[in-house]
PDB file of C-alpha atoms in Angstrom:
ATOM      1  CA  GLN A   8     -15.260  33.190 -18.421  1.00 83.00           C
ATOM      2  CA  VAL A   9     -13.533  29.771 -19.368  1.00 87.00           C
ATOM      3  CA  GLN A  10     -15.460  26.739 -20.541  1.00 92.00           C
ATOM      4  CA  LEU A  11     -13.825  23.278 -20.111  1.00 95.00           C
ATOM      5  CA  VAL A  12     -15.362  20.092 -21.618  1.00 97.00           C
ATOM      6  CA  GLU A  13     -13.829  16.616 -20.705  1.00 98.00           C
ATOM      7  CA  SER A  14     -14.327  13.434 -22.842  1.00 98.00           C
ATOM      8  CA  GLY A  15     -12.511  10.137 -23.303  1.00 97.00           C
ATOM      9  CA  GLY A  16     -13.685   8.349 -20.038  1.00 97.00           C
ATOM     10  CA  GLY A  17     -15.044   5.145 -20.090  1.00 97.00           C
ATOM     11  CA  LEU A  18     -14.451   1.386 -18.764  1.00 98.00           C
ATOM     12  CA  VAL A  19     -11.260  -0.586 -19.204  1.00 98.00           C
ATOM     13  CA  GLN A  20      -9.633  -3.421 -17.727  1.00 98.00           C
ATOM     14  CA  ALA A  21      -6.584  -3.148 -15.405  1.00 98.00           C
ATOM     15  CA  GLY A  22      -3.491  -2.660 -17.461  1.00 98.00           C
ATOM     16  CA  GLY A  23      -5.504  -0.883 -20.105  1.00 98.00           C
ATOM     17  CA  SER A  24      -5.255   3.127 -21.423  1.00 98.00           C
ATOM     18  CA  LEU A  25      -7.271   5.571 -21.932  1.00 98.00           C
ATOM     19  CA  ARG A  26      -6.831   9.238 -23.138  1.00 98.00           C
ATOM     20  CA  LEU A  27      -8.844  11.920 -21.750  1.00 98.00           C
ATOM     21  CA  SER A  28      -9.217  15.312 -23.558  1.00 98.00           C
ATOM     22  CA  CYS A  29     -10.268  18.597 -22.296  1.00 96.00           C
ATOM     23  CA  ALA A  30     -11.520  21.239 -25.164  1.00 95.00           C
ATOM     24  CA  ALA A  31     -11.241  24.739 -23.592  1.00 92.00           C
ATOM     25  CA  SER A  32     -13.064  27.862 -24.937  1.00 89.00           C
ATOM     26  CA  GLY A  33     -13.577  31.422 -23.920  1.00 86.00           C
ATOM     27  CA  ARG A  34     -10.845  33.481 -22.365  1.00 78.00           C
ATOM     28  CA  THR A  35      -8.246  30.646 -22.580  1.00 71.00           C
ATOM     29  CA  PHE A  36      -5.401  33.014 -22.555  1.00 64.00           C
ATOM     30  CA  SER A  37      -5.628  34.096 -19.358  1.00 57.00           C
ATOM     31  CA  TYR A  38      -5.441  30.821 -17.646  1.00 66.00           C
ATOM     32  CA  ASN A  39      -2.140  29.513 -18.858  1.00 79.00           C
ATOM     33  CA  THR A  40      -1.798  26.549 -16.484  1.00 92.00           C
ATOM     34  CA  MET A  41      -3.971  23.359 -17.165  1.00 94.00           C
ATOM     35  CA  GLY A  42      -4.739  20.445 -14.744  1.00 96.00           C
ATOM     36  CA  TRP A  43      -6.157  17.166 -14.071  1.00 98.00           C
ATOM     37  CA  PHE A  44      -7.666  16.068 -10.840  1.00 98.00           C
ATOM     38  CA  ARG A  45      -9.905  13.351 -10.155  1.00 98.00           C
ATOM     39  CA  GLN A  46     -12.310  12.326  -7.418  1.00 98.00           C
ATOM     40  CA  ALA A  47     -13.454   8.726  -6.177  1.00 96.00           C
ATOM     41  CA  PRO A  48     -16.487   7.823  -4.255  1.00 92.00           C
ATOM     42  CA  GLY A  49     -16.215   9.075  -0.516  1.00 94.00           C
ATOM     43  CA  LYS A  50     -12.722  10.666  -1.129  1.00 96.00           C
ATOM     44  CA  GLU A  51     -11.616  14.081  -1.505  1.00 96.00           C
ATOM     45  CA  ARG A  52     -10.687  15.674  -4.864  1.00 96.00           C
ATOM     46  CA  GLU A  53      -7.180  14.927  -5.832  1.00 97.00           C
ATOM     47  CA  PHE A  54      -4.406  16.007  -7.817  1.00 98.00           C
ATOM     48  CA  VAL A  55      -3.309  14.055 -10.828  1.00 98.00           C
ATOM     49  CA  ALA A  56      -1.328  16.214 -13.279  1.00 98.00           C
ATOM     50  CA  ALA A  57      -0.752  19.953 -14.536  1.00 97.00           C
ATOM     51  CA  THR A  58       0.964  21.669 -17.265  1.00 94.00           C
ATOM     52  CA  SER A  59       1.904  25.187 -17.964  1.00 89.00           C
ATOM     53  CA  TRP A  60       0.609  26.861 -21.181  1.00 81.00           C
ATOM     54  CA  SER A  61       3.984  26.235 -23.098  1.00 81.00           C
ATOM     55  CA  GLY A  62       3.960  22.689 -21.692  1.00 79.00           C
ATOM     56  CA  GLY A  63       7.233  23.198 -20.561  1.00 82.00           C
ATOM     57  CA  SER A  64       6.624  22.687 -16.990  1.00 88.00           C
ATOM     58  CA  THR A  65       4.682  19.787 -15.576  1.00 94.00           C
ATOM     59  CA  LEU A  66       3.920  18.289 -12.331  1.00 96.00           C
ATOM     60  CA  TYR A  67       2.290  14.777 -11.341  1.00 97.00           C
ATOM     61  CA  ALA A  68       1.102  12.933  -8.436  1.00 98.00           C
ATOM     62  CA  ASP A  69       3.286  10.231  -7.323  1.00 97.00           C
ATOM     63  CA  SER A  70       0.814   7.791  -7.702  1.00 97.00           C
ATOM     64  CA  VAL A  71       0.564   8.267 -11.498  1.00 98.00           C
ATOM     65  CA  LYS A  72       4.230   9.157 -12.483  1.00 97.00           C
ATOM     66  CA  GLY A  73       5.475   7.191 -15.116  1.00 97.00           C
ATOM     67  CA  ARG A  74       1.911   5.775 -15.954  1.00 98.00           C
ATOM     68  CA  PHE A  75       0.092   9.244 -17.209  1.00 98.00           C
ATOM     69  CA  THR A  76       1.374  11.810 -19.272  1.00 98.00           C
ATOM     70  CA  ILE A  77      -0.309  15.284 -19.693  1.00 97.00           C
ATOM     71  CA  SER A  78      -0.156  17.267 -22.958  1.00 94.00           C
ATOM     72  CA  ARG A  79      -1.690  20.258 -24.611  1.00 91.00           C
ATOM     73  CA  ASP A  80      -2.317  21.526 -27.989  1.00 91.00           C
ATOM     74  CA  ASN A  81      -2.555  25.062 -27.832  1.00 88.00           C
ATOM     75  CA  ALA A  82      -3.378  25.517 -31.506  1.00 88.00           C
ATOM     76  CA  LYS A  83      -6.523  23.579 -30.652  1.00 90.00           C
ATOM     77  CA  ASN A  84      -7.112  24.766 -26.835  1.00 90.00           C
ATOM     78  CA  MET A  85      -6.819  21.073 -25.935  1.00 92.00           C
ATOM     79  CA  VAL A  86      -5.473  19.309 -23.028  1.00 94.00           C
ATOM     80  CA  TYR A  87      -4.939  15.684 -22.788  1.00 97.00           C
ATOM     81  CA  LEU A  88      -4.145  13.157 -20.275  1.00 98.00           C
ATOM     82  CA  GLN A  89      -2.674   9.781 -21.501  1.00 98.00           C
ATOM     83  CA  MET A  90      -3.458   7.116 -19.050  1.00 98.00           C
ATOM     84  CA  ASN A  91      -1.484   3.904 -19.342  1.00 98.00           C
ATOM     85  CA  SER A  92      -1.072   0.780 -17.208  1.00 98.00           C
ATOM     86  CA  LEU A  93      -4.501   1.747 -15.447  1.00 98.00           C
ATOM     87  CA  GLU A  94      -5.222   0.108 -12.020  1.00 97.00           C
ATOM     88  CA  PRO A  95      -8.557  -0.310 -10.322  1.00 97.00           C
ATOM     89  CA  GLU A  96      -7.237   2.631  -7.807  1.00 96.00           C
ATOM     90  CA  ASP A  97      -7.406   4.789 -10.614  1.00 98.00           C
ATOM     91  CA  THR A  98     -11.493   4.616 -10.911  1.00 98.00           C
ATOM     92  CA  ALA A  99     -12.846   8.293 -10.382  1.00 98.00           C
ATOM     93  CA  VAL A 100     -14.526  11.034 -11.945  1.00 98.00           C
ATOM     94  CA  TYR A 101     -11.405  13.169 -13.553  1.00 98.00           C
ATOM     95  CA  TYR A 102     -11.911  16.997 -13.937  1.00 98.00           C
ATOM     96  CA  CYS A 103     -10.020  19.340 -16.148  1.00 97.00           C
ATOM     97  CA  ALA A 104      -9.383  22.686 -14.426  1.00 96.00           C
ATOM     98  CA  ALA A 105      -7.480  26.142 -15.343  1.00 93.00           C
ATOM     99  CA  LYS A 106      -5.586  28.831 -13.429  1.00 91.00           C
ATOM    100  CA  VAL A 107      -3.587  31.578 -13.949  1.00 88.00           C
ATOM    101  CA  GLY A 108       0.173  31.539 -13.005  1.00 86.00           C
ATOM    102  CA  THR A 109       2.438  28.526 -12.377  1.00 87.00           C
ATOM    103  CA  ALA A 110       1.394  24.937 -12.116  1.00 88.00           C
ATOM    104  CA  THR A 111       0.531  23.751  -8.597  1.00 90.00           C
ATOM    105  CA  ILE A 112      -1.091  20.679  -6.795  1.00 92.00           C
ATOM    106  CA  LEU A 113      -3.738  22.980  -5.000  1.00 93.00           C
ATOM    107  CA  ALA A 114      -7.213  22.150  -6.236  1.00 94.00           C
ATOM    108  CA  ARG A 115      -8.334  25.560  -4.597  1.00 94.00           C
ATOM    109  CA  SER A 116      -6.005  27.653  -6.734  1.00 94.00           C
ATOM    110  CA  TYR A 117      -7.642  26.267 -10.042  1.00 94.00           C
ATOM    111  CA  TYR A 118     -10.543  28.974 -10.930  1.00 93.00           C
ATOM    112  CA  TYR A 119     -12.386  27.012 -13.863  1.00 93.00           C
ATOM    113  CA  TRP A 120     -13.463  23.502 -13.876  1.00 96.00           C
ATOM    114  CA  GLY A 121     -15.193  21.191 -16.295  1.00 97.00           C
ATOM    115  CA  GLN A 122     -18.145  18.831 -15.526  1.00 97.00           C
ATOM    116  CA  GLY A 123     -16.144  15.773 -15.029  1.00 97.00           C
ATOM    117  CA  THR A 124     -15.646  12.245 -17.178  1.00 98.00           C
ATOM    118  CA  GLN A 125     -15.774   9.093 -15.418  1.00 98.00           C
ATOM    119  CA  VAL A 126     -13.001   6.424 -15.543  1.00 98.00           C
ATOM    120  CA  THR A 127     -13.822   2.885 -14.512  1.00 98.00           C
ATOM    121  CA  VAL A 128     -10.996   0.539 -14.438  1.00 98.00           C
ATOM    122  CA  SER A 129     -12.046  -3.192 -13.562  1.00 97.00           C
ATOM    123  CA  ALA A 130      -9.629  -5.662 -11.961  1.00 94.00           C
TER     124      ALA A 130
END
């Protein structure tokens, strides 16, 4: 079992920044890729970013490239998503997820999920 708990969401004005955190516990060594997804009201869950356990391999959705940065601190079992230049279109519930193997954008390949944290960007 792996438990994931997100934090750091909130309300921010367009152009602002937020940093999301994901605390992982349990058998984290077995799930070496961590990802962030988001889901806006009425929309499907979409990939945001992912990182391998070493941090040497990362993936980003085109919509966030250059604005968001995923990172991890394995000593603390933490994964972060630094979000800069936020836009109203970034408003969504953000989820942390874990999977075995290489990073991928496919939500169905991630086995464990957190409960999500709300990010709201006002115009």
